[in-house]
Each structure stands twice: as C-alpha cells, then as structure tokens.
C-alpha cells in the first residue's frame, strides 16, 4: 500500500495561460463603455500595468512571488465606484474565462475574482460615505427566534418579492458570506448592497425583499417588545 500524498496537485494551467487571460480580459475592459473610461483615467502605462497584473494573477493562481504591492487600498480609494461596476467587472471576467475554454483555469480564477470584487466593495463601503439603512435595533426588544441560514439554493421565493414581517416583529438580517442586495419597497425605494458581517434592521410592516448578488449566506433574528 502507498501512503496518500499530502502535496498540492500541480495546476494544469501555465504562466502563458494566465498571461492570455489577463491580456484578453483587460483588452475587453479597456473598450467597455462602463469600465473603460475609469481605467483610461487611472492607468497611464498599460504595458507596465498588464505586466504587473500578470504577476498579480500568477501569485494568486500559481503561488509565485513576483508581485509586490497592495492593490486593495489603492483601488478602494478610487472615487465614484458603485456595486454595478463591480458586477460588470465580474461579468466580463466570467465571459473571458469561459471563452478561453480552459475549465481548470476558469474553476480556479473565477472564485478568486469573486473574492476580490467582494473585498474591494467591502473596503470601499467602509471608506466612502454612502446612504445606509439602519443596522441597530431599538433598545428594549427581546429576541425570540431566528430563521434558517439562507443560501441561494435554499432562499424561499417569497423573500425575493415584496413582503413584510408581521405587526410588532422586528428583524435583524446579518450577512454571513457573499454579497446580498436588500431593498426597501416603499417610496422612495432604498437599497443596500451588503457583504459579510454587515447587518440591516427590518422594521415591522415595512415591505422589503432580498437578492443574492454573489453566492453566500444570511440569517435573520426576530425580536419583539417584551410581553
């Protein structure tokens, strides 16, 4: 009998595959009507930037150590970003990895791109004043129950359309992972795009609904005034 190897399997993609991904993806980004102007304004030397991006993705996908830098704070400092821009970035990335017809590369790169977009949005929200919904319950309420942990697969359809808690019931929705859009269905319609660790208070009788922007999970705790 042979002992099982604990070594990490060797990736079936190469530096050349990663370079092809980076050049094709950012070629599409540069001509995109939403993302192109943003990158054109902030990138002065595309040749150098693409080489840096190749080092960045090589470090993430192959564990090489050529990349030196801190991209999250720098990108989060850009003005005027919104979640739809991150969604567009991800959609272009997914379509690029699909068009390359390299399943192993797609399987490895897509989740990393998703984590990057989520982290950037999370940091951007923390640094940029944005309209928010209340995340703290009124004092004096008592907790009396909680929902199951909802995921995209288990999310009831009723929660994705306008609904409300019963009279006297407050909810505290907490995102555990992924990205969730919470919408108040009253006029004017108010939305919040929430990431892991963020909460939103659900007031009694107020119509609202939710939708996953990126796969993850959330749970709702229920509160009421003491009897």
Short mmCIF file of N, CA and C in Angstrom, two decimals, residues 34-35 38 78-91 94 113-125 128 130 177-183 191-196 198 211-215:
data_model
loop_
_atom_site.label_atom_id
_atom_site.label_comp_id
_atom_site.label_asym_id
_atom_site.label_seq_id
_atom_site.Cartn_x
_atom_site.Cartn_y
_atom_site.Cartn_z
N UNK A 34 -18.63 51.12 -19.66
CA UNK A 34 -18.69 51.49 -18.26
C UNK A 34 -17.32 51.54 -17.61
N UNK A 35 -16.53 50.49 -17.82
CA UNK A 35 -15.24 50.37 -17.14
C UNK A 35 -14.11 51.06 -17.87
N UNK A 38 -12.96 54.59 -16.74
CA UNK A 38 -12.36 54.59 -15.40
C UNK A 38 -10.90 54.16 -15.49
N UNK A 78 -10.43 54.85 -5.11
CA UNK A 78 -10.95 55.48 -6.32
C UNK A 78 -12.33 56.08 -6.05
N UNK A 79 -12.59 57.26 -6.57
CA UNK A 79 -13.89 57.89 -6.32
C UNK A 79 -14.98 57.39 -7.27
N UNK A 80 -16.22 57.50 -6.83
CA UNK A 80 -17.36 57.27 -7.72
C UNK A 80 -17.65 55.85 -8.11
N UNK A 81 -17.20 54.87 -7.32
CA UNK A 81 -17.49 53.48 -7.65
C UNK A 81 -18.86 53.08 -7.12
N UNK A 82 -19.45 52.06 -7.73
CA UNK A 82 -20.73 51.54 -7.30
C UNK A 82 -20.74 50.04 -7.52
N UNK A 83 -21.65 49.35 -6.85
CA UNK A 83 -21.69 47.89 -6.99
C UNK A 83 -21.92 47.44 -8.43
N UNK A 84 -22.78 48.11 -9.23
CA UNK A 84 -22.94 47.68 -10.63
C UNK A 84 -21.63 47.68 -11.41
N UNK A 85 -20.67 48.52 -11.06
CA UNK A 85 -19.37 48.49 -11.74
C UNK A 85 -18.61 47.22 -11.39
N UNK A 86 -18.69 46.81 -10.14
CA UNK A 86 -18.05 45.55 -9.74
C UNK A 86 -18.74 44.37 -10.43
N UNK A 87 -20.06 44.44 -10.54
CA UNK A 87 -20.79 43.39 -11.24
C UNK A 87 -20.36 43.30 -12.71
N UNK A 88 -20.19 44.44 -13.33
CA UNK A 88 -19.76 44.47 -14.72
C UNK A 88 -18.37 43.88 -14.87
N UNK A 89 -17.47 44.23 -13.95
CA UNK A 89 -16.11 43.69 -13.96
C UNK A 89 -16.14 42.17 -13.86
N UNK A 90 -16.97 41.66 -12.96
CA UNK A 90 -17.07 40.20 -12.80
C UNK A 90 -17.68 39.55 -14.03
N UNK A 91 -18.71 40.15 -14.62
CA UNK A 91 -19.35 39.57 -15.80
C UNK A 91 -18.36 39.46 -16.95
N UNK A 94 -15.92 36.57 -16.08
CA UNK A 94 -16.52 35.25 -16.28
C UNK A 94 -16.62 34.91 -17.77
N UNK A 113 -11.63 35.94 -8.48
CA UNK A 113 -12.17 37.22 -8.94
C UNK A 113 -13.38 37.62 -8.10
N UNK A 114 -14.20 36.67 -7.74
CA UNK A 114 -15.38 36.94 -6.91
C UNK A 114 -14.95 37.45 -5.54
N UNK A 115 -13.94 36.84 -4.94
CA UNK A 115 -13.46 37.28 -3.63
C UNK A 115 -12.85 38.68 -3.72
N UNK A 116 -12.14 38.96 -4.82
CA UNK A 116 -11.54 40.28 -4.99
C UNK A 116 -12.63 41.35 -5.07
N UNK A 117 -13.66 41.11 -5.87
CA UNK A 117 -14.74 42.09 -6.02
C UNK A 117 -15.45 42.31 -4.69
N UNK A 118 -15.70 41.23 -3.95
CA UNK A 118 -16.38 41.34 -2.66
C UNK A 118 -15.55 42.14 -1.68
N UNK A 119 -14.25 41.84 -1.60
CA UNK A 119 -13.37 42.54 -0.66
C UNK A 119 -13.24 44.01 -1.02
N UNK A 120 -13.08 44.30 -2.30
CA UNK A 120 -12.96 45.69 -2.73
C UNK A 120 -14.22 46.48 -2.37
N UNK A 121 -15.38 45.90 -2.62
CA UNK A 121 -16.63 46.59 -2.30
C UNK A 121 -16.75 46.80 -0.79
N UNK A 122 -16.35 45.79 -0.03
CA UNK A 122 -16.42 45.88 1.42
C UNK A 122 -15.54 47.02 1.94
N UNK A 123 -14.31 47.09 1.43
CA UNK A 123 -13.39 48.14 1.86
C UNK A 123 -13.86 49.50 1.36
N UNK A 124 -14.37 49.53 0.13
CA UNK A 124 -14.84 50.79 -0.44
C UNK A 124 -15.99 51.36 0.38
N UNK A 125 -16.91 50.51 0.79
CA UNK A 125 -18.03 50.98 1.61
C UNK A 125 -17.55 51.55 2.94
N UNK A 128 -15.97 55.13 2.13
CA UNK A 128 -16.71 56.13 1.39
C UNK A 128 -18.09 56.34 2.00
N UNK A 130 -21.77 56.56 2.28
CA UNK A 130 -22.81 56.11 1.38
C UNK A 130 -24.13 56.03 2.13
N UNK A 177 -21.81 35.57 4.50
CA UNK A 177 -20.82 35.49 3.43
C UNK A 177 -21.47 35.93 2.12
N UNK A 178 -20.62 36.19 1.11
CA UNK A 178 -21.16 36.60 -0.18
C UNK A 178 -21.59 38.05 -0.19
N UNK A 179 -22.45 38.39 -1.15
CA UNK A 179 -22.96 39.76 -1.30
C UNK A 179 -24.47 39.68 -1.48
N UNK A 180 -25.20 40.45 -0.69
CA UNK A 180 -26.67 40.42 -0.70
C UNK A 180 -27.20 41.84 -0.94
N UNK A 181 -28.20 41.95 -1.80
CA UNK A 181 -28.88 43.23 -2.00
C UNK A 181 -30.19 43.22 -1.21
N UNK A 182 -30.33 44.23 -0.34
CA UNK A 182 -31.55 44.38 0.46
C UNK A 182 -32.27 45.62 -0.04
N UNK A 183 -33.57 45.49 -0.35
CA UNK A 183 -34.34 46.58 -0.92
C UNK A 183 -35.57 46.87 -0.08
N UNK A 191 -31.95 50.92 -1.37
CA UNK A 191 -31.24 49.65 -1.45
C UNK A 191 -29.92 49.73 -0.71
N UNK A 192 -29.48 48.57 -0.24
CA UNK A 192 -28.15 48.44 0.35
C UNK A 192 -27.54 47.15 -0.16
N UNK A 193 -26.30 47.21 -0.59
CA UNK A 193 -25.56 46.02 -1.03
C UNK A 193 -24.63 45.64 0.11
N UNK A 194 -24.93 44.49 0.74
CA UNK A 194 -24.28 44.10 1.99
C UNK A 194 -23.28 42.98 1.76
N UNK A 195 -22.18 43.03 2.51
CA UNK A 195 -21.18 41.98 2.48
C UNK A 195 -21.07 41.33 3.86
N UNK A 196 -20.20 40.33 3.97
CA UNK A 196 -20.08 39.54 5.19
C UNK A 196 -19.87 40.44 6.42
N UNK A 198 -22.08 42.51 7.70
CA UNK A 198 -22.98 43.67 7.73
C UNK A 198 -24.40 43.24 8.09
N UNK A 211 -32.01 39.79 -2.58
CA UNK A 211 -31.49 39.03 -3.73
C UNK A 211 -29.99 38.87 -3.55
N UNK A 212 -29.49 37.69 -3.84
CA UNK A 212 -28.05 37.45 -3.80
C UNK A 212 -27.39 38.08 -5.02
N UNK A 213 -26.40 38.92 -4.78
CA UNK A 213 -25.57 39.44 -5.87
C UNK A 213 -24.42 38.49 -6.16
N UNK A 214 -23.87 37.91 -5.11
CA UNK A 214 -22.87 36.86 -5.22
C UNK A 214 -23.23 35.78 -4.22
N UNK A 215 -22.97 34.51 -4.52
CA UNK A 215 -23.38 33.42 -3.63
C UNK A 215 -22.84 33.61 -2.22
#
